[in-house]
XYZ file of C-alpha atoms in Angstrom:
324
model
C 134.044 62.928 120.342
C 133.410 59.563 118.525
C 130.350 59.013 120.688
C 129.027 62.190 120.099
C 129.405 62.203 116.286
C 128.234 58.423 116.329
C 125.242 59.293 118.241
C 124.170 62.020 115.813
C 124.598 59.507 112.929
C 122.341 57.271 114.697
C 119.678 59.829 115.225
C 119.609 61.041 111.711
C 119.625 57.641 110.174
C 115.845 57.942 110.780
C 113.675 59.616 108.205
C 111.648 61.380 110.975
C 114.870 63.476 112.194
C 115.665 64.315 108.461
C 112.055 65.279 107.847
C 112.007 67.512 110.838
C 115.414 69.136 110.030
C 114.292 70.004 106.626
C 110.692 71.351 107.644
C 111.934 73.205 110.734
C 115.487 74.420 109.996
C 115.624 74.727 105.939
C 113.224 77.896 105.756
C 113.154 78.080 101.915
C 110.071 77.622 99.641
C 111.161 74.422 97.573
C 110.840 72.429 100.834
C 107.071 72.744 100.743
C 107.337 70.774 97.478
C 109.227 67.861 98.812
C 107.446 64.442 99.153
C 108.720 63.243 102.675
C 107.183 59.712 102.055
C 109.883 59.127 99.586
C 112.893 59.800 101.959
C 115.532 57.141 101.353
C 118.846 56.981 102.737
C 121.783 55.921 100.399
C 125.341 54.999 100.555
C 127.803 57.712 101.710
C 130.947 55.682 100.953
C 132.853 56.488 97.771
C 135.970 55.330 96.245
C 138.073 57.796 94.308
C 139.749 57.064 90.908
C 143.110 56.444 92.789
C 141.370 53.793 94.948
C 141.251 55.944 97.956
C 138.332 55.556 100.107
C 136.511 58.523 101.622
C 133.001 58.826 103.240
C 130.905 61.530 104.419
C 128.547 61.185 107.401
C 125.007 60.554 105.958
C 123.366 61.054 102.653
C 119.671 61.008 101.890
C 117.519 61.630 98.849
C 114.006 62.678 98.545
C 111.716 63.326 95.642
C 110.846 66.963 94.762
C 107.420 67.977 93.210
C 105.830 65.533 90.554
C 108.973 64.709 88.831
C 111.472 62.040 90.071
C 114.033 64.638 90.710
C 115.875 63.645 93.711
C 117.124 66.581 96.188
C 120.088 64.722 97.956
C 120.719 65.813 101.143
C 124.419 65.515 102.495
C 124.783 65.939 106.152
C 127.986 66.377 107.970
C 128.095 66.534 111.662
C 130.711 68.541 113.555
C 131.576 69.113 117.241
C 134.567 71.146 116.565
C 135.473 73.861 113.870
C 137.072 72.839 110.856
C 138.369 75.877 109.032
C 138.546 73.603 105.875
C 135.034 72.412 105.853
C 134.180 73.974 102.531
C 136.598 72.149 100.881
C 135.516 68.771 102.357
C 131.953 69.573 101.242
C 133.021 70.234 97.697
C 135.086 67.010 97.838
C 131.972 65.091 98.954
C 129.485 66.553 96.647
C 132.093 65.807 93.755
C 132.407 62.179 94.667
C 128.685 61.782 95.085
C 128.129 63.139 91.559
C 131.050 60.803 90.447
C 128.897 58.024 91.950
C 125.851 58.947 90.542
C 127.030 59.229 87.052
C 128.767 55.798 87.262
C 125.420 54.303 88.701
C 123.674 56.280 85.664
C 121.307 57.807 88.362
C 120.545 61.121 86.481
C 117.562 63.099 85.955
C 115.179 62.595 82.918
C 117.051 65.560 81.397
C 120.284 63.641 81.767
C 121.457 66.154 84.307
C 122.633 65.805 87.852
C 120.214 66.314 90.589
C 120.588 69.275 93.071
C 122.233 68.691 96.304
C 121.794 70.361 99.636
C 125.092 70.092 101.743
C 124.212 70.742 105.677
C 126.798 70.947 108.243
C 125.083 70.365 111.685
C 127.357 72.035 114.434
C 126.908 71.081 117.881
C 130.316 72.715 119.424
C 130.617 75.137 122.245
C 132.512 77.774 120.285
C 131.203 80.041 117.710
C 131.676 78.693 113.920
C 134.119 80.765 112.306
C 135.119 78.751 109.321
C 134.007 79.845 105.967
C 130.708 78.444 104.381
C 131.541 79.038 100.875
C 134.823 77.671 99.192
C 135.121 80.729 97.235
C 136.238 82.606 100.562
C 139.221 80.280 101.017
C 140.630 80.922 97.664
C 142.927 83.762 96.831
C 141.266 86.538 95.009
C 143.438 87.481 91.930
C 142.313 90.578 89.781
C 141.318 89.925 86.273
C 139.715 87.071 84.235
C 141.131 84.223 86.800
C 138.536 84.960 89.268
C 136.007 83.601 86.896
C 137.275 79.839 87.408
C 137.072 80.179 91.154
C 134.344 77.666 92.467
C 131.619 78.969 94.512
C 129.947 76.194 96.371
C 127.968 77.124 99.350
C 126.939 74.781 102.333
C 124.046 75.376 104.870
C 125.393 75.586 108.426
C 123.058 74.737 111.341
C 124.978 75.721 114.638
C 123.059 74.607 117.589
C 124.265 77.353 119.811
C 123.105 79.946 117.741
C 119.376 79.184 118.375
C 117.299 80.859 121.413
C 114.890 78.802 123.400
C 112.017 80.709 122.804
C 112.335 79.815 119.078
C 111.487 76.260 119.869
C 108.513 76.783 122.457
C 105.414 75.223 121.018
C 107.192 73.632 118.051
C 106.581 69.859 117.832
C 110.006 69.027 116.153
C 112.452 66.476 116.973
C 115.563 68.276 115.914
C 114.452 71.277 117.898
C 114.119 69.177 120.963
C 117.539 67.960 120.394
C 118.795 71.382 120.137
C 116.969 72.223 123.446
C 118.494 69.314 125.231
C 122.014 70.235 124.054
C 121.371 73.950 125.290
C 119.558 73.064 128.473
C 121.362 73.740 131.859
C 118.860 72.687 134.373
C 117.323 69.163 135.209
C 114.039 70.772 135.041
C 114.455 72.273 131.263
C 115.684 68.563 130.277
C 112.801 67.100 131.896
C 110.259 69.207 129.904
C 111.832 68.218 126.747
C 112.098 64.379 127.721
C 108.384 64.490 128.419
C 107.536 65.927 125.053
C 109.566 63.214 123.459
C 107.895 60.513 124.947
C 104.683 61.907 123.615
C 105.910 62.344 120.355
C 107.583 59.034 119.996
C 104.694 56.803 121.778
C 103.945 54.783 118.625
C 105.586 51.498 118.410
C 106.684 52.451 114.808
C 108.943 54.978 116.751
C 110.721 52.229 118.826
C 114.011 52.564 116.903
C 114.045 56.268 117.160
C 113.220 56.338 121.132
C 116.144 53.763 121.360
C 118.457 56.386 119.305
C 117.696 59.212 121.765
C 118.263 56.886 124.749
C 121.841 56.024 123.521
C 122.334 59.665 122.990
C 121.266 60.532 126.448
C 123.528 57.769 127.780
C 126.791 58.397 125.604
C 126.642 62.025 125.082
C 124.386 64.351 127.350
C 124.790 62.497 130.680
C 128.740 62.337 130.386
C 128.835 66.086 130.202
C 126.269 66.698 132.954
C 127.260 64.014 135.708
C 130.257 63.131 137.409
C 131.785 59.842 136.234
C 130.633 58.132 139.404
C 127.146 59.475 139.412
C 126.320 58.751 135.604
C 123.150 56.632 135.308
C 122.799 53.533 133.310
C 119.634 53.807 131.315
C 117.728 51.320 128.885
C 114.519 53.120 127.996
C 113.581 56.727 127.317
C 111.059 56.382 130.211
C 113.919 55.787 132.495
C 115.414 59.248 131.577
C 112.193 60.822 132.629
C 112.134 59.240 135.948
C 115.677 59.834 136.773
C 115.342 63.440 135.626
C 112.314 63.834 137.839
C 114.146 62.633 140.848
C 116.949 64.909 140.143
C 114.852 67.847 139.870
C 113.341 66.944 143.435
C 116.774 66.839 144.626
C 117.925 70.200 142.825
C 114.835 71.875 144.159
C 115.711 70.593 147.744
C 119.103 71.622 147.474
C 118.183 75.259 146.223
C 115.668 75.491 149.105
C 118.525 74.503 151.648
C 120.998 76.517 149.936
C 118.684 79.606 150.344
C 117.865 79.029 153.903
C 121.611 78.766 154.974
C 122.183 82.052 152.991
C 119.192 83.623 154.721
C 120.410 82.420 158.258
C 123.950 83.646 157.614
C 122.743 86.996 156.254
C 120.168 87.052 159.231
C 122.968 86.386 161.875
C 125.323 88.844 160.379
C 122.789 91.584 160.311
C 121.776 90.684 164.092
C 125.234 90.814 165.239
C 125.671 94.168 163.654
C 122.598 95.445 165.013
C 123.705 94.265 168.483
C 127.136 95.769 168.238
C 125.711 99.277 167.337
C 123.211 99.160 170.029
C 126.123 98.226 172.612
C 128.188 101.054 171.252
C 125.125 103.439 171.678
C 124.781 102.555 175.183
C 128.366 102.923 175.955
C 128.533 106.378 174.341
C 125.483 107.677 176.342
C 126.852 106.421 179.653
C 130.176 108.050 178.929
C 129.138 111.348 177.262
C 125.390 111.792 178.258
C 122.823 112.733 175.600
C 123.968 112.247 171.971
C 123.080 114.633 169.105
C 120.924 113.445 166.192
C 123.835 113.645 163.810
C 125.780 111.021 166.029
C 122.846 108.596 166.122
C 122.469 108.880 162.256
C 126.262 108.159 161.922
C 125.856 105.257 163.897
C 122.797 103.835 161.827
C 124.546 104.314 158.717
C 127.855 102.720 159.772
C 129.232 99.518 158.484
C 130.232 96.539 160.814
C 133.661 97.273 160.400
C 133.367 100.990 161.388
C 131.333 100.269 164.329
C 134.007 97.926 165.650
C 136.598 100.561 165.111
C 134.678 103.146 167.197
C 134.174 100.610 169.927
C 137.864 100.327 170.308
C 138.198 103.920 170.330
C 135.681 104.390 173.132
C 138.221 102.922 175.757
C 140.674 105.821 175.428
C 138.727 108.877 173.998
C 137.955 111.706 176.152
C 135.661 113.563 173.887
C 133.244 112.428 170.902
C 135.540 113.896 168.571
C 138.328 111.391 169.487
C 136.074 108.774 168.269
C 134.143 110.175 165.185
C 136.759 112.810 164.273
C 134.350 115.814 164.290
């Protein structure tokens, strides 16, 4: 669990990942006015008034439009469902605003900047927690409902995205989601090949390293037995290892198919031989058989043929065998 969350923090400590997250998954018009060259990671550690420390996962800020109006992006990573996530998000947002006030980092109109809270969920089960704090508060008729908070967070659940949504999309976060949801070595190899092409620049060395760490600490432990887990140092090694695994997987699939085909053929051959043997015995004992009897033999199962073969030893008529 700690490796999973820690690896996600490492990945999303890179501006390119945050940019692809916003461009690819926050499908709202205001995103088009963001200046991604101004993406800046800020502290996510806060001290409350009673001196208790709290920390969210990652906080970024980015310039919006022509004004230095920062949109703060609060990222929270979850691998399990937290039913009180909306309370945590409201607390984090309040602490961030408190910190901005104390640091006098307000907008030109002396207002607080907007905040986009994002919960990135990579668990296996459906997210069932409320995404708005108001849904967790008892509804009381009358004027008291006016004072109920209504903060919403944006939930991005990896398991809810379909594979076809990402085809042809050059987006690192989409690639991460595909890797999490991929089941075959061939699917993994395809995504890793794209990653190597997208992160080929020397400037992307740190991000390549982040993906390499994620493979070693998160993905491979869930896909390979402990004794077979590969040790990798470079992303290129992931591609080489997966390419070899695809060859082994294809060979195993072919061998498995051949074995199944041989077993099926042997079974069919034995059944056909038993049917022909019974047919010869019937003809020898009772003479020419009617077309109905022959058709009955052709349609019979292996078990039925064996039963009839046992009855022929004591039967005096065809009716003793077939019951007609």
